Tab-separated table of C-alpha atoms in Angstrom:
chain	number	residue	atom	x	y	z
A	1	MET	CA	-0.129	0.015	-0.037
A	2	ASN	CA	2.902	2.299	0.514
A	3	LYS	CA	3.269	4.585	-2.479
A	4	THR	CA	5.829	7.388	-2.465
A	5	ARG	CA	4.638	10.418	-4.308
A	6	ILE	CA	6.906	12.851	-5.993
A	7	ARG	CA	6.370	16.322	-4.262
A	8	VAL	CA	7.397	19.289	-6.096
A	9	LEU	CA	7.508	23.008	-4.935
A	10	VAL	CA	6.523	25.441	-7.875
A	11	GLY	CA	7.601	28.957	-6.932
A	12	LYS	CA	7.942	32.262	-8.662
A	13	PRO	CA	10.616	34.299	-7.293
A	14	GLY	CA	11.278	37.863	-7.852
A	15	LEU	CA	9.200	40.746	-8.886
A	16	ASP	CA	7.933	39.905	-12.359
A	17	GLY	CA	4.181	38.784	-12.270
A	18	HIS	CA	4.036	36.588	-15.161
A	19	ASP	CA	3.061	33.350	-13.733
A	20	ARG	CA	1.327	31.666	-16.740
A	21	GLY	CA	4.411	29.520	-17.329
A	22	ALA	CA	4.616	28.451	-13.559
A	23	LYS	CA	0.908	27.592	-13.633
A	24	VAL	CA	1.306	25.477	-16.875
A	25	ILE	CA	4.173	23.584	-15.268
A	26	ALA	CA	2.318	22.959	-12.175
A	27	ARG	CA	-0.728	21.489	-14.015
A	28	MET	CA	1.565	19.376	-16.175
A	29	LEU	CA	3.291	17.750	-13.154
A	30	ARG	CA	-0.022	17.392	-11.528
A	31	ASP	CA	-1.168	15.389	-14.584
A	32	ALA	CA	1.958	13.268	-14.208
A	33	GLY	CA	0.740	12.086	-10.879
A	34	MET	CA	2.820	14.491	-8.796
A	35	GLU	CA	1.846	16.645	-5.693
A	36	VAL	CA	2.553	20.231	-6.804
A	37	ILE	CA	2.799	22.798	-3.928
A	38	TYR	CA	2.244	26.114	-5.716
A	39	SER	CA	3.641	29.021	-3.517
A	40	GLY	CA	2.415	31.821	-5.556
A	41	LEU	CA	4.084	35.021	-6.860
A	42	HIS	CA	6.881	37.246	-5.551
A	43	GLN	CA	8.708	34.772	-3.576
A	44	THR	CA	12.010	35.408	-1.898
A	45	PRO	CA	14.602	32.669	-1.976
A	46	GLU	CA	14.143	32.409	1.827
A	47	GLN	CA	10.355	31.658	1.404
A	48	ILE	CA	10.962	29.232	-1.108
A	49	VAL	CA	13.590	27.226	0.815
A	50	GLU	CA	11.612	27.289	3.999
A	51	ALA	CA	8.474	26.006	2.193
A	52	ALA	CA	10.408	23.410	0.603
A	53	ILE	CA	11.707	22.196	3.700
A	54	GLN	CA	8.223	22.216	5.540
A	55	GLU	CA	6.680	20.433	2.689
A	56	ASP	CA	9.539	17.932	2.438
A	57	VAL	CA	9.628	18.193	-1.508
A	58	ASP	CA	11.981	16.379	-3.614
A	59	LEU	CA	12.334	19.016	-6.044
A	60	ILE	CA	12.004	22.915	-6.291
A	61	GLY	CA	10.900	24.271	-9.898
A	62	VAL	CA	11.182	27.977	-10.248
A	63	SER	CA	10.255	30.118	-13.207
A	64	VAL	CA	12.450	33.169	-13.843
A	65	LEU	CA	11.688	35.698	-16.522
A	66	SER	CA	13.134	38.698	-15.048
A	67	GLY	CA	16.731	38.202	-15.926
A	68	ALA	CA	17.711	37.668	-12.262
A	69	HIS	CA	18.562	33.965	-12.744
A	70	MET	CA	22.351	34.606	-12.071
A	71	THR	CA	21.386	35.720	-8.584
A	72	ILE	CA	18.258	33.536	-7.708
A	73	PHE	CA	19.514	30.108	-8.567
A	74	PRO	CA	22.945	30.442	-6.566
A	75	ARG	CA	20.992	31.928	-3.614
A	76	ILE	CA	18.513	29.064	-3.433
A	77	LYS	CA	21.122	26.550	-3.510
A	78	GLU	CA	23.067	28.324	-1.048
A	79	LEU	CA	20.158	28.447	1.456
A	80	LEU	CA	19.512	24.852	0.794
A	81	LYS	CA	23.121	24.151	1.942
A	82	GLU	CA	22.639	26.122	4.940
A	83	GLN	CA	19.629	24.040	6.014
A	84	ASN	CA	21.339	20.542	5.137
A	85	ALA	CA	18.904	20.090	2.585
A	86	GLU	CA	21.188	19.710	-0.550
A	87	ASP	CA	19.318	16.512	-1.462
A	88	ILE	CA	16.595	18.630	-2.709
A	89	LEU	CA	16.876	19.099	-6.466
A	90	LEU	CA	16.661	22.544	-8.252
A	91	MET	CA	15.079	22.919	-11.602
A	92	GLY	CA	14.345	26.184	-13.549
A	93	GLY	CA	12.539	27.561	-16.470
A	94	GLY	CA	12.420	30.845	-18.300
A	95	THR	CA	14.009	33.060	-20.463
A	96	ILE	CA	17.745	32.148	-19.681
A	97	PRO	CA	20.484	32.584	-22.356
A	98	GLU	CA	22.281	29.359	-23.459
A	99	GLU	CA	25.602	30.762	-22.015
A	100	ASP	CA	24.093	31.288	-18.472
A	101	ILE	CA	22.477	27.976	-18.526
A	102	VAL	CA	25.848	26.184	-19.146
A	103	SER	CA	27.595	28.271	-16.442
A	104	LEU	CA	24.694	27.653	-13.914
A	105	ILE	CA	24.598	23.983	-14.478
A	106	GLU	CA	28.451	23.659	-14.345
A	107	ALA	CA	28.604	25.625	-11.124
A	108	GLY	CA	26.050	23.304	-9.702
A	109	HIS	CA	23.591	26.156	-9.150
A	110	ALA	CA	20.791	23.967	-10.866
A	111	GLU	CA	20.196	20.481	-11.738
A	112	ALA	CA	18.127	21.436	-14.971
A	113	LEU	CA	16.990	24.461	-16.723
A	114	PHE	CA	14.257	24.437	-19.374
A	115	THR	CA	13.770	27.343	-21.872
A	116	PRO	CA	10.538	28.292	-23.759
A	117	GLY	CA	9.542	25.533	-26.174
A	118	ALA	CA	10.695	22.754	-23.793
A	119	THR	CA	7.804	19.820	-24.101
A	120	SER	CA	6.255	18.330	-21.195
A	121	THR	CA	7.443	14.927	-21.899
A	122	GLU	CA	10.945	16.369	-21.586
A	123	ILE	CA	10.358	17.978	-18.171
A	124	VAL	CA	8.399	15.016	-16.651
A	125	SER	CA	10.666	12.481	-18.023
A	126	TRP	CA	13.609	14.285	-16.487
A	127	ILE	CA	11.992	14.501	-13.195
A	128	LYS	CA	11.164	10.739	-13.177
A	129	SER	CA	14.491	9.559	-14.196
A	130	LYS	CA	16.200	11.764	-11.499
A	131	LEU	CA	13.536	10.942	-8.696
A	132	GLU	CA	12.051	7.428	-9.291
A	133	SER	CA	15.277	5.429	-8.530
A	134	SER	CA	16.106	7.245	-5.352
A	135	LYS	CA	12.461	7.028	-4.196
A	136	GLU	CA	12.348	3.448	-4.287
A	137	ASP	CA	15.636	3.234	-2.230
A	138	VAL	CA	13.817	4.655	0.788
A	139	VAL	CA	10.989	1.994	0.826
B	1	MET	CA	16.191	2.434	7.067
B	2	SER	CA	17.202	0.932	10.375
B	3	LYS	CA	14.895	1.393	13.407
B	4	GLU	CA	17.958	3.326	15.105
B	5	VAL	CA	18.219	5.849	12.341
B	6	LEU	CA	14.425	6.337	12.375
B	7	ASP	CA	14.583	6.860	16.149
B	8	GLN	CA	17.073	9.598	15.625
B	9	TRP	CA	14.840	11.402	13.225
B	10	ILE	CA	11.999	11.137	15.824
B	11	ALA	CA	14.292	12.498	18.444
B	12	ARG	CA	15.615	15.454	16.328
B	13	SER	CA	11.833	16.206	15.595
B	14	PHE	CA	10.916	16.303	19.253
B	15	GLU	CA	13.987	18.764	19.484
B	16	GLN	CA	12.295	21.047	17.044
B	17	ASP	CA	14.333	20.175	14.064
B	18	ARG	CA	12.026	21.315	11.098
B	19	ARG	CA	13.486	19.160	8.598
B	20	ALA	CA	13.081	16.016	10.697
B	21	THR	CA	9.373	17.037	11.598
B	22	ALA	CA	8.754	17.200	7.708
B	23	LYS	CA	10.487	13.960	7.184
B	24	LEU	CA	8.348	12.083	9.818
B	25	ILE	CA	5.144	13.562	8.198
B	26	SER	CA	6.173	12.302	4.708
B	27	TRP	CA	6.768	8.841	5.853
B	28	VAL	CA	3.613	8.577	7.836
B	29	GLU	CA	1.840	9.826	4.733
B	30	ASP	CA	3.523	7.258	2.537
B	31	ASP	CA	2.977	4.532	5.061
B	32	ILE	CA	6.748	4.018	5.802
B	33	GLU	CA	7.140	2.790	9.334
B	34	ARG	CA	3.909	4.495	10.242
B	35	ALA	CA	3.024	2.762	13.171
B	36	HIS	CA	6.517	2.830	14.655
B	37	ILE	CA	6.713	6.567	14.319
B	38	MET	CA	3.223	7.161	15.742
B	39	ARG	CA	3.930	4.845	18.753
B	40	SER	CA	6.692	7.202	19.706
B	41	VAL	CA	4.877	10.551	18.757
B	42	LEU	CA	1.527	9.614	20.561
B	43	LYS	CA	3.237	8.809	23.732
B	44	LYS	CA	4.424	12.463	23.850
B	45	THR	CA	1.500	14.228	22.356
B	46	GLY	CA	-2.259	14.618	22.678
B	47	GLN	CA	-2.396	17.528	25.002
B	48	LYS	CA	-2.979	20.331	22.479
B	49	MET	CA	-6.300	21.178	21.103
B	50	VAL	CA	-7.024	21.060	17.282
B	51	VAL	CA	-8.971	23.808	15.584
B	52	GLY	CA	-10.523	22.650	12.240
B	53	ILE	CA	-11.638	24.921	9.588
B	54	THR	CA	-14.034	23.829	7.011
B	55	GLY	CA	-16.275	25.350	4.420
B	56	PRO	CA	-16.987	25.345	0.725
B	57	PRO	CA	-14.170	25.901	-1.890
B	58	GLY	CA	-13.232	29.698	-1.809
B	59	ALA	CA	-14.979	30.711	1.405
B	60	GLY	CA	-11.854	32.009	2.746
B	61	LYS	CA	-10.446	29.174	4.869
B	62	SER	CA	-6.976	29.751	4.157
B	63	SER	CA	-6.888	33.474	4.682
B	64	LEU	CA	-8.899	32.876	8.070
B	65	VAL	CA	-6.024	30.454	8.779
B	66	GLU	CA	-3.450	32.995	8.213
B	67	ALA	CA	-5.394	35.616	10.011
B	68	LEU	CA	-5.614	33.425	13.260
B	69	THR	CA	-2.104	32.695	12.889
B	70	LYS	CA	-0.997	36.334	13.061
B	71	LEU	CA	-3.029	36.592	16.354
B	72	TYR	CA	-1.222	33.478	17.655
B	73	ARG	CA	1.968	34.766	16.700
B	74	ALA	CA	1.389	38.073	18.358
B	75	ARG	CA	0.876	36.016	21.546
B	76	ASP	CA	4.241	34.295	20.942
B	77	GLU	CA	2.519	30.921	20.170
B	78	ARG	CA	4.063	28.325	17.723
B	79	VAL	CA	1.409	27.263	15.136
B	80	GLY	CA	1.280	23.992	13.156
B	81	ILE	CA	-0.989	24.220	10.157
B	82	VAL	CA	-2.259	21.166	8.107
B	83	ALA	CA	-3.937	22.351	4.788
B	84	VAL	CA	-5.688	19.759	2.694
B	85	ASP	CA	-6.426	20.023	-1.079
B	86	PRO	CA	-7.916	17.360	-3.400
B	87	SER	CA	-5.915	14.805	-5.289
B	88	SER	CA	-6.980	13.860	-8.774
B	89	PRO	CA	-9.008	10.635	-9.055
B	90	TYR	CA	-7.250	9.877	-12.505
B	91	THR	CA	-3.502	10.535	-11.856
B	92	GLY	CA	-3.381	10.880	-8.078
B	93	GLY	CA	-1.612	14.222	-8.744
B	94	ALA	CA	-2.569	17.555	-6.809
B	95	ILE	CA	-2.030	21.226	-6.840
B	96	LEU	CA	-1.695	22.088	-3.219
B	97	GLY	CA	-2.341	25.953	-3.113
B	98	ASP	CA	-3.266	26.851	0.243
B	99	ARG	CA	0.237	28.393	1.079
B	100	ILE	CA	-0.495	31.228	-1.526
B	101	ARG	CA	-2.942	32.672	1.173
B	102	MET	CA	-0.526	32.263	3.952
B	103	GLN	CA	2.628	34.319	2.625
B	104	ALA	CA	2.830	36.325	5.715
B	105	HIS	CA	4.393	33.653	7.658
B	106	GLY	CA	6.541	32.242	4.847
B	107	THR	CA	9.791	32.666	6.715
B	108	ASP	CA	8.671	32.551	10.172
B	109	ARG	CA	10.330	29.181	11.706
B	110	ASP	CA	7.653	29.120	14.346
B	111	VAL	CA	4.793	28.513	11.874
B	112	PHE	CA	4.943	25.144	10.215
B	113	ILE	CA	2.629	24.731	7.234
B	114	ARG	CA	2.182	21.364	5.598
B	115	SER	CA	-0.001	20.922	2.350
B	116	MET	CA	-1.647	17.506	1.867
B	117	GLY	CA	-3.280	15.929	-0.997
B	118	THR	CA	-6.481	13.728	-0.041
B	119	ARG	CA	-4.915	10.728	-2.000
B	120	GLY	CA	-8.390	9.123	-2.592
B	121	HIS	CA	-9.696	9.775	0.829
B	122	LEU	CA	-13.158	11.277	1.012
B	123	GLY	CA	-14.542	13.172	3.842
B	124	GLY	CA	-12.546	16.425	3.501
B	125	VAL	CA	-9.179	15.351	5.094
B	126	THR	CA	-6.757	12.482	4.457
B	127	ARG	CA	-6.168	9.115	6.077
B	128	SER	CA	-3.161	10.433	7.891
B	129	THR	CA	-4.363	13.926	8.962
B	130	SER	CA	-4.715	13.482	12.635
B	131	ASP	CA	-1.389	11.664	12.869
B	132	VAL	CA	0.286	14.632	11.112
B	133	LEU	CA	-1.199	16.850	13.488
B	134	ARG	CA	0.422	14.871	16.396
B	135	ILE	CA	3.592	14.922	14.747
B	136	LEU	CA	3.496	18.892	14.535
B	137	GLU	CA	2.535	19.063	18.171
B	138	GLY	CA	5.647	16.653	19.058
B	139	GLY	CA	7.731	19.108	17.056
B	140	GLY	CA	6.824	21.844	19.385
B	141	TYR	CA	3.886	23.454	17.744
B	142	GLY	CA	1.056	24.321	20.314
B	143	ARG	CA	-1.436	25.715	18.290
B	144	LEU	CA	-2.801	23.304	15.644
B	145	LEU	CA	-5.010	24.369	12.825
B	146	LEU	CA	-6.540	22.015	10.184
B	147	GLU	CA	-7.903	23.449	7.107
B	148	THR	CA	-9.957	20.742	5.035
B	149	VAL	CA	-10.572	20.760	1.340
B	150	GLY	CA	-13.373	22.872	0.121
B	151	VAL	CA	-16.398	20.767	1.129
B	152	GLY	CA	-19.777	20.225	-0.048
B	153	GLN	CA	-22.649	19.433	2.521
B	154	SER	CA	-21.535	16.125	3.879
B	155	GLU	CA	-17.761	15.771	4.283
B	156	LEU	CA	-17.961	15.491	8.124
B	157	GLU	CA	-14.802	13.678	9.005
B	158	ILE	CA	-13.354	16.747	10.442
B	159	MET	CA	-15.493	16.232	13.480
B	160	GLN	CA	-13.406	13.262	14.412
B	161	MET	CA	-10.221	15.093	14.193
B	162	ALA	CA	-10.794	18.514	15.635
B	163	ASP	CA	-11.768	19.706	19.234
B	164	THR	CA	-13.269	22.717	17.728
B	165	VAL	CA	-15.006	22.841	14.299
B	166	VAL	CA	-15.255	26.188	12.535
B	167	VAL	CA	-17.460	26.153	9.584
B	168	VAL	CA	-16.943	29.230	7.283
B	169	LEU	CA	-19.832	30.431	5.009
B	170	ASN	CA	-20.270	33.464	2.749
B	171	PRO	CA	-23.170	35.933	2.277
B	172	GLY	CA	-25.456	35.159	-0.688
B	173	THR	CA	-24.860	31.431	-0.891
B	174	GLY	CA	-28.310	30.052	0.189
B	175	ASP	CA	-31.547	30.812	1.708
B	176	GLY	CA	-33.051	29.629	5.079
B	177	ILE	CA	-33.628	26.031	3.823
B	178	GLN	CA	-29.864	25.508	3.191
B	179	ALA	CA	-29.232	26.542	7.016
B	180	ILE	CA	-31.747	23.800	8.367
B	181	LYS	CA	-30.343	20.928	6.261
B	182	ALA	CA	-28.489	18.090	7.933
B	183	GLY	CA	-24.853	17.685	7.568
B	184	ILE	CA	-22.180	20.330	7.580
B	185	MET	CA	-24.365	22.697	9.430
B	186	GLU	CA	-24.786	20.401	12.386
B	187	VAL	CA	-21.203	19.850	12.987
B	188	ALA	CA	-20.137	23.518	13.688
B	189	ASP	CA	-19.002	24.565	17.018
B	190	VAL	CA	-18.548	28.124	15.769
B	191	PHE	CA	-19.988	29.642	12.619
B	192	VAL	CA	-18.187	32.082	10.501
B	193	VAL	CA	-19.661	34.477	7.888
B	194	ASN	CA	-16.822	35.412	6.105
B	195	LYS	CA	-16.607	38.179	3.388
B	196	ALA	CA	-19.011	40.063	5.682
B	197	ASP	CA	-18.098	43.276	3.780
B	198	LEU	CA	-20.443	41.860	0.949
B	199	PRO	CA	-24.125	42.400	1.183
B	200	GLY	CA	-26.270	39.677	2.682
B	201	ALA	CA	-23.924	38.943	5.526
B	202	ASP	CA	-26.580	39.835	8.274
B	203	ARG	CA	-29.217	37.909	6.562
B	204	MET	CA	-27.086	34.823	6.523
B	205	LYS	CA	-26.257	35.365	10.236
B	206	ASN	CA	-29.960	35.600	10.937
B	207	ASP	CA	-30.842	32.310	9.100
B	208	ILE	CA	-28.072	30.417	11.004
B	209	GLU	CA	-29.320	31.871	14.349
B	210	MET	CA	-32.939	30.767	13.431
B	211	MET	CA	-31.705	27.382	12.777
B	212	LEU	CA	-29.913	27.316	15.939
B	213	ASN	CA	-33.144	28.531	17.805
B	214	LEU	CA	-34.909	25.423	16.563
B	215	ASN	CA	-32.363	23.323	18.543
B	216	GLY	CA	-33.987	24.574	21.611
B	217	ASP	CA	-32.217	25.325	24.928
B	218	THR	CA	-31.342	21.862	25.685
B	219	ARG	CA	-27.693	21.795	24.331
B	220	PRO	CA	-25.066	23.202	26.555
B	221	TRP	CA	-23.139	24.820	23.782
B	222	ARG	CA	-24.826	27.257	21.439
B	223	PRO	CA	-22.479	27.766	18.417
B	224	PRO	CA	-21.728	31.383	18.145
B	225	VAL	CA	-21.983	33.188	14.748
B	226	VAL	CA	-19.137	35.541	13.812
B	227	LEU	CA	-18.937	37.986	11.040
B	228	THR	CA	-15.525	38.359	9.517
B	229	SER	CA	-13.905	40.090	6.826
B	230	VAL	CA	-10.244	39.467	6.039
B	231	ILE	CA	-10.260	42.282	3.881
B	232	THR	CA	-11.219	44.986	6.262
B	233	GLU	CA	-9.489	42.955	9.035
B	234	THR	CA	-12.825	42.850	11.171
B	235	GLY	CA	-14.088	39.950	13.335
B	236	VAL	CA	-10.988	37.921	13.406
B	237	GLU	CA	-10.308	38.999	17.066
B	238	SER	CA	-13.812	37.873	17.987
B	239	LEU	CA	-13.279	34.581	16.382
B	240	TYR	CA	-10.253	33.933	18.215
B	241	GLU	CA	-12.143	34.660	21.471
B	242	LYS	CA	-15.057	32.386	20.447
B	243	ILE	CA	-12.533	29.501	19.678
B	244	GLU	CA	-10.815	29.944	23.084
B	245	ALA	CA	-14.565	29.940	24.751
B	246	HIS	CA	-15.179	26.814	23.016
B	247	GLN	CA	-12.053	25.174	23.926
B	248	CYS	CA	-12.599	26.029	27.665
B	249	TYR	CA	-16.165	24.641	27.411
B	250	MET	CA	-14.828	21.499	25.831
B	251	LEU	CA	-12.211	20.912	28.617
B	252	GLU	CA	-14.583	21.747	31.599
B	253	SER	CA	-17.539	19.980	30.307
B	254	GLY	CA	-15.467	16.704	29.596
B	255	GLN	CA	-16.575	16.884	26.013
B	256	ARG	CA	-13.172	16.935	24.814
B	257	ASP	CA	-12.637	13.459	26.166
B	258	GLU	CA	-15.760	12.077	24.986
B	259	ARG	CA	-14.903	13.197	21.543
B	260	ARG	CA	-11.555	11.767	21.878
B	261	LYS	CA	-12.917	8.470	22.823
B	262	GLU	CA	-15.046	8.569	19.678
B	263	ARG	CA	-12.105	9.404	17.670
B	264	LEU	CA	-10.081	6.379	18.973
B	265	ARG	CA	-12.850	4.160	17.897
B	266	GLN	CA	-13.019	5.631	14.414
B	267	GLU	CA	-9.132	5.360	14.164
B	268	VAL	CA	-9.144	1.809	15.161
B	269	TRP	CA	-11.833	1.028	12.483
B	270	ARG	CA	-9.856	2.818	9.963
B	271	HIS	CA	-7.013	0.803	10.383
B	272	TRP	CA	-9.157	-2.414	10.314
B	273	GLU	CA	-10.654	-1.130	6.901
B	274	ASP	CA	-7.142	-0.586	5.499
B	275	LYS	CA	-6.176	-4.058	6.507
B	276	MET	CA	-9.341	-5.567	5.079
B	277	ARG	CA	-8.998	-3.491	2.008
B	278	ALA	CA	-5.431	-4.606	1.392
B	279	LEU	CA	-6.474	-8.565	2.240
B	280	TYR	CA	-9.439	-8.047	-0.381
B	281	GLU	CA	-7.182	-6.661	-3.015
B	282	ILE	CA	-5.380	-9.932	-3.035
B	283	VAL	CA	-8.660	-12.011	-2.971
B	284	TRP	CA	-9.931	-10.012	-5.961
B	285	GLU	CA	-6.746	-10.482	-8.040
B	286	GLU	CA	-6.722	-14.094	-7.307
B	287	ALA	CA	-10.538	-14.481	-8.322
B	288	ARG	CA	-9.625	-12.554	-11.504
B	289	GLU	CA	-6.571	-14.805	-12.352
B	290	GLU	CA	-8.581	-17.810	-11.789
B	291	ARG	CA	-11.228	-16.187	-13.963
B	292	VAL	CA	-13.820	-16.785	-11.367
B	293	ILE	CA	-15.385	-13.401	-12.013
B	294	LEU	CA	-15.898	-13.904	-15.770
B	295	HIS	CA	-18.741	-16.281	-15.149
B	296	GLN	CA	-20.441	-13.836	-12.730
B	297	ASP	CA	-22.422	-10.906	-13.165
B	298	ASP	CA	-24.342	-10.808	-9.888
B	299	PRO	CA	-22.240	-8.644	-7.562
B	300	TYR	CA	-24.379	-9.865	-4.453
B	301	GLN	CA	-23.603	-13.587	-5.329
B	302	LEU	CA	-19.792	-12.930	-6.289
B	303	ALA	CA	-19.322	-11.083	-3.102
B	304	GLN	CA	-20.981	-13.710	-0.864
B	305	MET	CA	-19.050	-16.378	-2.649
B	306	LEU	CA	-15.654	-15.009	-2.249
B	307	TRP	CA	-16.428	-13.860	1.309
B	308	GLU	CA	-17.329	-17.475	2.339
B	309	GLU	CA	-14.280	-19.008	0.427
B	310	ARG	CA	-11.975	-16.725	2.740
B	311	PHE	CA	-13.866	-17.063	6.100
B	312	LYS	CA	-15.117	-20.536	5.989
B	313	GLY	CA	-12.025	-22.098	4.203
B	314	GLY	CA	-14.135	-22.506	0.916
């Protein structure tokens, strides 16, 4: 009877108010059978990390369209580390230039970054490949 | 995970480590070592009262939870919140959005908010809700708030989990007949007419009061009807006082213990139901494999036959 559900926090950090993308992602993950905690707009990295810990999510997904990605991703990772919660994965989406994606991923500031045009299959299968093996280990 | 490691997590939760508390909740929800965890937790908890907030979708439950939390925090009390939203019957997925209305406490470490999906459980809560509330109590949160899914007229399981049931309604959502119907209107210890800045709030209050008048004077607790508006920030202080008054009443009258006895019975039954369900899933699969069910289209006869096979040795 024990069925471990993937739990994801979808948040929207910073001041831009365009949350259509975040809502589409939330809905997509819901339809893939995940529990999605939607935290709403204008979140600080501190709020996102605190929510991720309380909700015990496996993954944080943030949408950044403001251009602040080089600040926001490293900050979230730093806070996760401070809380001994480095096992929580970080994924992002938005308008992020290719060279920034490379440098964020290489520096370990995010596990995956998706840009406009990414398909739901792509995103969902990335999450499942990352998480389903580790979830089974727990049980 | 070994029992030693698990016991360390439990000890950390009792020392108010938020990460440990969050992990225990996940394991109990996922049925991993649930009985072991809960035996430790229940030994240490059960003193604190649970306030349950229920009502239809969009009535303002989350906003009221946040407003109450602000009052508790002003009195320096630590608050544990469980907020339930529905899971999809098709995929099991869920969007849990109650945190959106609780932003004010987003970085306050003395407020622990946990969102839960119903995972197929009907009744407005989940099958592990009462356990999760006790884990929060063990983690040092003395004020416990439970917000149900948006309910219709008959999701009443909250009455088994909360010491005080607050039913939240809005103006303009029904006439006097709605107020005298059975179900959700009967389980309230406190009524709230929220969004009282909208027209029709007094009318709604009158309808509820009239319904309560029909109860006569025989009941020792008459549920108060509180008008609130989160937008104009009115009435929440009064709601807080009514909840306090009800909790005093529950303690002094012995009603709290009565309700808890009933809750114990219900929980034991729930565990039995889970066990029976698991057992019968096997029976059903076996019957399917042996193609027994192919030759049957009478559900009464099929149920009786499989039952007898199991309990009378066939």
